[in-house]
PDB file of C-alpha atoms in Angstrom:
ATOM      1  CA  UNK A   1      67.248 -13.508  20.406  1.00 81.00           C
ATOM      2  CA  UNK A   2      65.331 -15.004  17.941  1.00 86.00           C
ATOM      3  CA  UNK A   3      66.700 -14.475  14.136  1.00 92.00           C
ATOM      4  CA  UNK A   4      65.520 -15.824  11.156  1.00 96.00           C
ATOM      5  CA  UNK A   5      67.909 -15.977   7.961  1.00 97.00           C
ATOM      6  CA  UNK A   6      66.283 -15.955   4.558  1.00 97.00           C
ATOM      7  CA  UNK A   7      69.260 -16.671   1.800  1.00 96.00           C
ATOM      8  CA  UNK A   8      69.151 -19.619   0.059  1.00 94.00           C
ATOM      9  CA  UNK A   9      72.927 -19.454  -0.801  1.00 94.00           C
ATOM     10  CA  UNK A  10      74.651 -22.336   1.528  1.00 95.00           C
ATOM     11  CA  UNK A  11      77.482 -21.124   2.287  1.00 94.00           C
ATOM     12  CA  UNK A  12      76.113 -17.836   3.623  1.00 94.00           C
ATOM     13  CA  UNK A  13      73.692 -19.444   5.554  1.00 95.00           C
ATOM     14  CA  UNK A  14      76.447 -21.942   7.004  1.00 95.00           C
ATOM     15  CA  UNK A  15      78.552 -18.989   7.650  1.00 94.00           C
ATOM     16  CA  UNK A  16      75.532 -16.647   9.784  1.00 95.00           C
ATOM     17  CA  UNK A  17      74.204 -19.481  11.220  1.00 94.00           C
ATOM     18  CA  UNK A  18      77.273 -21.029  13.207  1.00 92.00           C
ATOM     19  CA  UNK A  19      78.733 -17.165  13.869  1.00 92.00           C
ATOM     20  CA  UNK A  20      75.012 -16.027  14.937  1.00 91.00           C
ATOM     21  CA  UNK A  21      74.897 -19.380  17.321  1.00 88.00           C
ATOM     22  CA  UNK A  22      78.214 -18.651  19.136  1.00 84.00           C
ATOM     23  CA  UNK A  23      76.570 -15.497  20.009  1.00 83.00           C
ATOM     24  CA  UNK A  24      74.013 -16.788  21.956  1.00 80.00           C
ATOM     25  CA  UNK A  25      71.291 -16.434  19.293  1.00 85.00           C
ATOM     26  CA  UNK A  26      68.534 -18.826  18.275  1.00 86.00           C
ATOM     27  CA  UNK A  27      68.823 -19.037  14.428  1.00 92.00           C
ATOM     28  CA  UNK A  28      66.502 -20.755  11.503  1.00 93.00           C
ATOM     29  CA  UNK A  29      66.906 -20.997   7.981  1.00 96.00           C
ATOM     30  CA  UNK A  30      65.015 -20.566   4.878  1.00 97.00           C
ATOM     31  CA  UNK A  31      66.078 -20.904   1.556  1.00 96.00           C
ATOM     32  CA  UNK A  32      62.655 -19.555   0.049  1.00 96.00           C
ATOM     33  CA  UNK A  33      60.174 -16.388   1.297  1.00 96.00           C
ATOM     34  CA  UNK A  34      57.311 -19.470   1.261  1.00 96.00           C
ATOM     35  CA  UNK A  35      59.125 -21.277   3.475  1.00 96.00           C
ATOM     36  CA  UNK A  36      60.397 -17.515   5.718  1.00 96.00           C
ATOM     37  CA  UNK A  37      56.669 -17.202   5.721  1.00 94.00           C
ATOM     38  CA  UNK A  38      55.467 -20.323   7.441  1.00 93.00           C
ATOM     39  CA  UNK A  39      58.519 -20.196   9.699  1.00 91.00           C
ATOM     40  CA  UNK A  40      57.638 -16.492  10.832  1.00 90.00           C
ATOM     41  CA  UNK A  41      53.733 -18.023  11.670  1.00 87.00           C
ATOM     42  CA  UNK A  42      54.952 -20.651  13.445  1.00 83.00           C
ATOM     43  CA  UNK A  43      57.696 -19.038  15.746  1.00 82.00           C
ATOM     44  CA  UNK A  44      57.834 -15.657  15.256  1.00 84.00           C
ATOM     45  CA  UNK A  45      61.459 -14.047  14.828  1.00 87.00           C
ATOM     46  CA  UNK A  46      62.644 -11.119  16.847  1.00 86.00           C
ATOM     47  CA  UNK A  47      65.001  -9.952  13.994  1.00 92.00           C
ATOM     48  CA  UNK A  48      65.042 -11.347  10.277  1.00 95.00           C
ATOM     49  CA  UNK A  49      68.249 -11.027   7.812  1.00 97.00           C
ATOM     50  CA  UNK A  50      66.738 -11.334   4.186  1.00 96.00           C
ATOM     51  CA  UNK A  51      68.494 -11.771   1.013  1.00 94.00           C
ATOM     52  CA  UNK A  52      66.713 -10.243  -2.179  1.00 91.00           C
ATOM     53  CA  UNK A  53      67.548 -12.430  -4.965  1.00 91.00           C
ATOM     54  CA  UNK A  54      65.829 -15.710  -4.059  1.00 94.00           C
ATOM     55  CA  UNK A  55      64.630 -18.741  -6.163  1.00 94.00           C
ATOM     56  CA  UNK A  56      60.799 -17.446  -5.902  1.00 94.00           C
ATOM     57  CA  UNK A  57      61.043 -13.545  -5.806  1.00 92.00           C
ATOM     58  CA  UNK A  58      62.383 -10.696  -3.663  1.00 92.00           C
ATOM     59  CA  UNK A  59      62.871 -11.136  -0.384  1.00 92.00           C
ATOM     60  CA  UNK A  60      61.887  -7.339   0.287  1.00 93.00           C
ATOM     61  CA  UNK A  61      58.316  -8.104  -0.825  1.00 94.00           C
ATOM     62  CA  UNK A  62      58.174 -10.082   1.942  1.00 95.00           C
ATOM     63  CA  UNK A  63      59.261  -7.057   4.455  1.00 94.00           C
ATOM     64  CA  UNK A  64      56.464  -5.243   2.413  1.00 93.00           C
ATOM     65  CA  UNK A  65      54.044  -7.447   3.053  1.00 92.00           C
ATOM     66  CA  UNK A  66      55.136  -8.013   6.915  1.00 91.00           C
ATOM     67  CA  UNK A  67      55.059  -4.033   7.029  1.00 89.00           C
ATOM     68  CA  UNK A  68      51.409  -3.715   5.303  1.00 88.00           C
ATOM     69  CA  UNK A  69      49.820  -5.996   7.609  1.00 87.00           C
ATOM     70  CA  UNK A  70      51.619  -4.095  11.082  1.00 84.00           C
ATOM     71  CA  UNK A  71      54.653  -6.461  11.553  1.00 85.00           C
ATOM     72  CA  UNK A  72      57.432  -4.388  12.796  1.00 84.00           C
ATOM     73  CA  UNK A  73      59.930  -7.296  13.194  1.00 89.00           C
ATOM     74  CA  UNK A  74      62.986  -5.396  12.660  1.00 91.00           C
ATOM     75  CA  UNK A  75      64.940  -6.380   9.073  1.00 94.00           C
ATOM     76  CA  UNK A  76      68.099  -6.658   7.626  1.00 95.00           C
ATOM     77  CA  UNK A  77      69.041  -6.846   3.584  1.00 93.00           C
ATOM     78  CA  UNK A  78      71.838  -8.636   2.762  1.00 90.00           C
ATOM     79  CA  UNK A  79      72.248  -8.701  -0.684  1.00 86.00           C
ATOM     80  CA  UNK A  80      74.954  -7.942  -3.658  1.00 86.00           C
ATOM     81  CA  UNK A  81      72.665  -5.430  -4.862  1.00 80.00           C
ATOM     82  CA  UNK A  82      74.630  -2.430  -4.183  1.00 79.00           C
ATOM     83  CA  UNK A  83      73.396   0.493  -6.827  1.00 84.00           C
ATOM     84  CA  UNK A  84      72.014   3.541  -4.714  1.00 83.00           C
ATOM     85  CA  UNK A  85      68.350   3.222  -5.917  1.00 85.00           C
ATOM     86  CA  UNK A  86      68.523  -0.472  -4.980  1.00 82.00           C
ATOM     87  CA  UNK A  87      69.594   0.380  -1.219  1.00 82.00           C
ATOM     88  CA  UNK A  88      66.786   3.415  -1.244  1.00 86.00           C
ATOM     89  CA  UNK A  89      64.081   1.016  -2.701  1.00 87.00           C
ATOM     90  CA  UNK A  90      65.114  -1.760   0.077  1.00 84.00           C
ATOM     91  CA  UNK A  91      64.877   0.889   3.023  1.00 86.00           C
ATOM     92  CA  UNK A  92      61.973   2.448   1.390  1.00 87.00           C
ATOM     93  CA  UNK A  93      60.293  -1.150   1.302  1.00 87.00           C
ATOM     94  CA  UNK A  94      60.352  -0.988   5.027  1.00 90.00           C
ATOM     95  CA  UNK A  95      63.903  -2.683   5.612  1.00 91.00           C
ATOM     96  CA  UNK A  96      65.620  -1.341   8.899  1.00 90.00           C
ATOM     97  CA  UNK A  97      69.060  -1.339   7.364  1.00 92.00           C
ATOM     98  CA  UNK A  98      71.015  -2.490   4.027  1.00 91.00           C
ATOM     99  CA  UNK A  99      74.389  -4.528   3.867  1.00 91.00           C
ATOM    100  CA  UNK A 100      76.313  -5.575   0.922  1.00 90.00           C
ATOM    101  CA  UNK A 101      77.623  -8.843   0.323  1.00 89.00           C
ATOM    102  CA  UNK A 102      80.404  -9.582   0.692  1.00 89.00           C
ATOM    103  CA  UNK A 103      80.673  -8.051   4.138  1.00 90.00           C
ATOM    104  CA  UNK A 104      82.256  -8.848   7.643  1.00 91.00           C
ATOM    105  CA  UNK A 105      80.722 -10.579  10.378  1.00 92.00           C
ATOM    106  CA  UNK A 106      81.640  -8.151  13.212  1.00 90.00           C
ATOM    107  CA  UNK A 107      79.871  -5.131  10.932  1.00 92.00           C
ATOM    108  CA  UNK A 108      76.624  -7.697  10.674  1.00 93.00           C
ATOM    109  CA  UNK A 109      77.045  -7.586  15.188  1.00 91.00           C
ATOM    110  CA  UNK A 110      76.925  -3.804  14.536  1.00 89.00           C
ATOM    111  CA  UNK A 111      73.887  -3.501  12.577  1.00 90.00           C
ATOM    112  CA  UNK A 112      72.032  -5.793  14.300  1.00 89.00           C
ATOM    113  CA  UNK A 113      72.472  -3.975  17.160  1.00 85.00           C
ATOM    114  CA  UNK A 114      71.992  -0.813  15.979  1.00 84.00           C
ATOM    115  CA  UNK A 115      68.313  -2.477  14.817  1.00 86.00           C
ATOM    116  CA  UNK A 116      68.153  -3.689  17.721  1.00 81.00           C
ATOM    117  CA  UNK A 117      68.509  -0.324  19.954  1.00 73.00           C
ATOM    118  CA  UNK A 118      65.735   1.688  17.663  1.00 71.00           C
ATOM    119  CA  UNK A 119      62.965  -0.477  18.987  1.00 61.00           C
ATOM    120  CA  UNK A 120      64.200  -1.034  22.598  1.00 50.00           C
ATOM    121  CA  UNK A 121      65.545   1.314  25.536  1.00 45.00           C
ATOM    122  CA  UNK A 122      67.354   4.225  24.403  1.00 43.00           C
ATOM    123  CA  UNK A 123      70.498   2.612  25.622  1.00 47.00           C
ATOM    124  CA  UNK A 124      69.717  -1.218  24.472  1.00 63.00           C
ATOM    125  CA  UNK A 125      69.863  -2.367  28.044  1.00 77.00           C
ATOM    126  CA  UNK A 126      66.938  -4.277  29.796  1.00 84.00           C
ATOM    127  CA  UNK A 127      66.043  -3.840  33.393  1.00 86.00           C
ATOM    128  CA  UNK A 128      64.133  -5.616  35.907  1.00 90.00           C
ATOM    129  CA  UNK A 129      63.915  -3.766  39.280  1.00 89.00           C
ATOM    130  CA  UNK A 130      67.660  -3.487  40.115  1.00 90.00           C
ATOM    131  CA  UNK A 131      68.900  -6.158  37.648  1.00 92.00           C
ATOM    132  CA  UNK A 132      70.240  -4.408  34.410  1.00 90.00           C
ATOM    133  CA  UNK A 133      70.963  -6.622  31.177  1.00 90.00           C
ATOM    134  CA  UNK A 134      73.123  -5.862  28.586  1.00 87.00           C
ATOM    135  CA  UNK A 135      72.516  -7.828  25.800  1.00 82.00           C
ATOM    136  CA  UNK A 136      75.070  -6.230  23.469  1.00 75.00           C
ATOM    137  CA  UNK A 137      78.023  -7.112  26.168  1.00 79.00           C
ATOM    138  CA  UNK A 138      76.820 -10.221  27.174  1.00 86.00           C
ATOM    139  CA  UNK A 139      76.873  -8.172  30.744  1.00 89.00           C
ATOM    140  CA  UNK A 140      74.518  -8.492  33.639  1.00 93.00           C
ATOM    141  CA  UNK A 141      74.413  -7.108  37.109  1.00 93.00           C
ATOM    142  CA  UNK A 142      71.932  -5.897  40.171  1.00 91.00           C
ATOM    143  CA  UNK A 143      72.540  -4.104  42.452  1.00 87.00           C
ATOM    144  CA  UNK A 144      75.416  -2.750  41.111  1.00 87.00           C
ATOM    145  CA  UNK A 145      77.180  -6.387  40.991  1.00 91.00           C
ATOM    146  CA  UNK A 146      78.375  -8.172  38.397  1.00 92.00           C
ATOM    147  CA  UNK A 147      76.712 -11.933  37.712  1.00 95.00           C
ATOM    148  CA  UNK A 148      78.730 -14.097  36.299  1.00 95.00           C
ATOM    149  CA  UNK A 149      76.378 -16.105  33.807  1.00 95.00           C
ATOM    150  CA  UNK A 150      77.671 -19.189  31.626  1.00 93.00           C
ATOM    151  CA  UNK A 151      76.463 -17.978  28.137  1.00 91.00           C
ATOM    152  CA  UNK A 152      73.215 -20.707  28.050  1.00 92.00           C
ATOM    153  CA  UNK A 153      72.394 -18.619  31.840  1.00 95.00           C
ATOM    154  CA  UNK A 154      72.658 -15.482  30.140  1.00 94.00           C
ATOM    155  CA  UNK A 155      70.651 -16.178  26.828  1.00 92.00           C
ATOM    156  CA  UNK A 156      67.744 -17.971  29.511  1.00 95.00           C
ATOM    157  CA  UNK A 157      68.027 -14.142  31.370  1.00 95.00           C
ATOM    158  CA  UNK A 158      67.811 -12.117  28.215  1.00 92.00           C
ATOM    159  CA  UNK A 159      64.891 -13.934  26.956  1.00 91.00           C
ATOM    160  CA  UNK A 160      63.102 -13.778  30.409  1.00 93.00           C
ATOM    161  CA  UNK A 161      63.674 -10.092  30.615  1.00 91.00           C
ATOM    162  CA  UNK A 162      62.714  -9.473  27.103  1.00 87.00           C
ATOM    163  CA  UNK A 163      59.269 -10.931  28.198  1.00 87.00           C
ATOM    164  CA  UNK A 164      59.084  -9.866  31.828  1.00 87.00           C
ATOM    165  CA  UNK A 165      56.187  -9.731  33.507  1.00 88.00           C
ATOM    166  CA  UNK A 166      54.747 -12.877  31.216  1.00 89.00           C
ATOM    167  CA  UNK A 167      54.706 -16.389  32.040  1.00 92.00           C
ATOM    168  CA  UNK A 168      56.700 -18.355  29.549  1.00 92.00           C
ATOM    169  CA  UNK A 169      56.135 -21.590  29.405  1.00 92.00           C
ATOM    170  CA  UNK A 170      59.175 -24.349  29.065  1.00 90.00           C
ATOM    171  CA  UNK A 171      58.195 -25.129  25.690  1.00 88.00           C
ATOM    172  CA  UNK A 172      58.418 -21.886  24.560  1.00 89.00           C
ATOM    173  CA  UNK A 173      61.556 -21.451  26.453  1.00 92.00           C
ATOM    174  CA  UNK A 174      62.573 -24.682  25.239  1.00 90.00           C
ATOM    175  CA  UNK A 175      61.811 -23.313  21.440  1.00 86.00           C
ATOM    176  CA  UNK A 176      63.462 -19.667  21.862  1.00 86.00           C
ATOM    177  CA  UNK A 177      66.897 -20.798  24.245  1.00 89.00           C
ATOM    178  CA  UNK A 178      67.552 -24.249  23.369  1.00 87.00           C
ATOM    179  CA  UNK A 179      65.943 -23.951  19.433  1.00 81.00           C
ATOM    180  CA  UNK A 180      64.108 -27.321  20.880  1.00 79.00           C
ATOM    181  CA  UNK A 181      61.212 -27.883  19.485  1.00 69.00           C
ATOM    182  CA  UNK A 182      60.134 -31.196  21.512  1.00 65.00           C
ATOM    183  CA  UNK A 183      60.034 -31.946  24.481  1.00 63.00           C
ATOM    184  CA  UNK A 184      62.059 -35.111  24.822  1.00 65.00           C
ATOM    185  CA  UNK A 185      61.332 -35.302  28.869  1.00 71.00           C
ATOM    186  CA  UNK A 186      64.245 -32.835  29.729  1.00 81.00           C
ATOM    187  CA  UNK A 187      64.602 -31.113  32.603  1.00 90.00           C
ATOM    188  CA  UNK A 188      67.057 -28.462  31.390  1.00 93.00           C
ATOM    189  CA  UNK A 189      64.841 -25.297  31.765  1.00 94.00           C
ATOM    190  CA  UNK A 190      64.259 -26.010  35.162  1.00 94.00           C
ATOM    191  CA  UNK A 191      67.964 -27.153  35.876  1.00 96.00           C
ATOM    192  CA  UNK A 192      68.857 -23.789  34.329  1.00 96.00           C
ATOM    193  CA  UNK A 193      66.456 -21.820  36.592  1.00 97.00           C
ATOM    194  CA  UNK A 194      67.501 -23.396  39.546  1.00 96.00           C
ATOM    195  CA  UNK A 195      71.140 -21.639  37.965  1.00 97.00           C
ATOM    196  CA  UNK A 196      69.800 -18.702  37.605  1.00 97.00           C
ATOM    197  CA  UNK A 197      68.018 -18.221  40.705  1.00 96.00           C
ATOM    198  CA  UNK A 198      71.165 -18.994  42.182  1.00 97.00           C
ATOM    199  CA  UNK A 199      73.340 -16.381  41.012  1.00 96.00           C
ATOM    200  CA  UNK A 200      69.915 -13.515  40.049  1.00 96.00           C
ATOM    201  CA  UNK A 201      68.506 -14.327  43.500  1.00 96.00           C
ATOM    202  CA  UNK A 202      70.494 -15.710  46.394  1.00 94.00           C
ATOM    203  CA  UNK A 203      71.585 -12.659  48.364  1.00 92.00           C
ATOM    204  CA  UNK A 204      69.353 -10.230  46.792  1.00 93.00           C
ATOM    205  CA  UNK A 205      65.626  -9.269  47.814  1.00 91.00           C
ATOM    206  CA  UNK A 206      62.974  -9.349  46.432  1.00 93.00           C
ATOM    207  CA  UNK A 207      63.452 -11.826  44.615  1.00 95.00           C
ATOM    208  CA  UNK A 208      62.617 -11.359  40.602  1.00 96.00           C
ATOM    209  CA  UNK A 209      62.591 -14.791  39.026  1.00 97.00           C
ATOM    210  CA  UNK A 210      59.161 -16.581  39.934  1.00 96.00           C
ATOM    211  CA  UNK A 211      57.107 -20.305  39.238  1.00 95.00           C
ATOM    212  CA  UNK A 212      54.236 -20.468  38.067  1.00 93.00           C
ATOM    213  CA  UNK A 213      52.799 -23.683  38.476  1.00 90.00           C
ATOM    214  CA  UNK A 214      51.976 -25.958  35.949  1.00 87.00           C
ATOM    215  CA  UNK A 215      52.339 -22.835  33.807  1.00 90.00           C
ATOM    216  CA  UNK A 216      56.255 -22.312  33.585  1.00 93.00           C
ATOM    217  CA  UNK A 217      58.414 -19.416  34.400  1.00 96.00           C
ATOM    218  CA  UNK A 218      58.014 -15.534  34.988  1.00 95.00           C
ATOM    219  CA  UNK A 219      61.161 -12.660  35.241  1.00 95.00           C
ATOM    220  CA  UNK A 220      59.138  -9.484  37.680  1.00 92.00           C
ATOM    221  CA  UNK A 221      59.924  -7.040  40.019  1.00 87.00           C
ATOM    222  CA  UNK A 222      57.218  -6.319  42.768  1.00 78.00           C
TER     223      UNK A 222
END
């Protein structure tokens, strides 16, 4: 998944960004909402964490303004604003949820994928025909079989299956999986593919993961 910090405090930032990676996660910074705001145009986030004392304004007016022009991206405050009418104002300003610094990392994993639940499948999983993804427990299987998926294998099938039925392209999957944004002639999408096909695939009809040439790749049951 795609998250986008804005908290222009280092060490937090240092701290989400290296606990949010090990997760499988694709994670950008941004120390100012001007900065949040170019970042969200240019690669949209799936999730954003946003901190409401910042060095030019309140980063809830820029949920706000995401929410009066139809952006549902789910958000997270983080903040050490913890009076009542300061947790009622953020969720009224169209924030998904409210945490208070200082807070642990593993209750941050909980919100997020609390969030993360509301706006998918009543149970957070993702299916494709008889493959069933499960992002929360880093779990996939089909036909009632467990894969076993290196973590890069399983953030490639979550993002495919969060988009199935759409041709990505390997820039884009280069951008979302791999938080590459050039190409520097590398082949690892497809080597990664060929993985997945491998262990998604081989033994299993129909198959679900598809090329499309010249285009780039497509997760789709029949």
């Amino acid at each position: 998944m795609r998250i986008l910090i804005l908290e222009d405090d280092p060490r937090i930032s240092a701290f989400l960004l290296k606990g949010l990676k090990e997760e499988g996660h694709v994670v950008e910074l941004a120390a100012e909402i001007s900065v949040a705001k170019q970042k969200i145009m240019e690669h949209p986030p799936e999730l954003l964490l946003v901190d409401r004392m910042l060095p030019d304004g309140d980063g809830l007016s820029l949920v706000r303004e995401l929410r009066h022009q139809g952006n549902r991206t789910p958000a997270i405050c983080l903040t050490a604003r913890d009076r009542v009418a300061d947790r009622v104002e953020g969720l009224n300003g169209g924030a998904d949820d409210y945490l208070i610094k200082p807070f642990s990392f593993e209750e941050l994993l909980a919100r997020i994928a609390a969030v993360m639940r509301r706006g998918g499948s009543p149970t957070g999983l993702l299916q494709v025909g008889d493959l069933v993804i499960d992002p929360d427990g880093h779990r996939a299987s089909r036909g009632g079989k467990d894969l076993q998926l290196t973590s890069q294998e399983f953030a490639l099938l979550r993002y495919l299956a969060q988009h199935q039925g759409k041709v990505l392209s390997r820039t884009r999957l280069l951008e979302n999986v791999w938080d590459m944004h050039h190409d520097p002639g590398t082949n690892v999408v497809d080597v990664y593919v060929s993985y997945l096909r491998a262990k998604v695939d081989k033994g299993f009809e129909p198959a679900l993961i598809h090329t499309v040439r010249g285009v780039g790749y497509m997760l789709e049951a029949p």
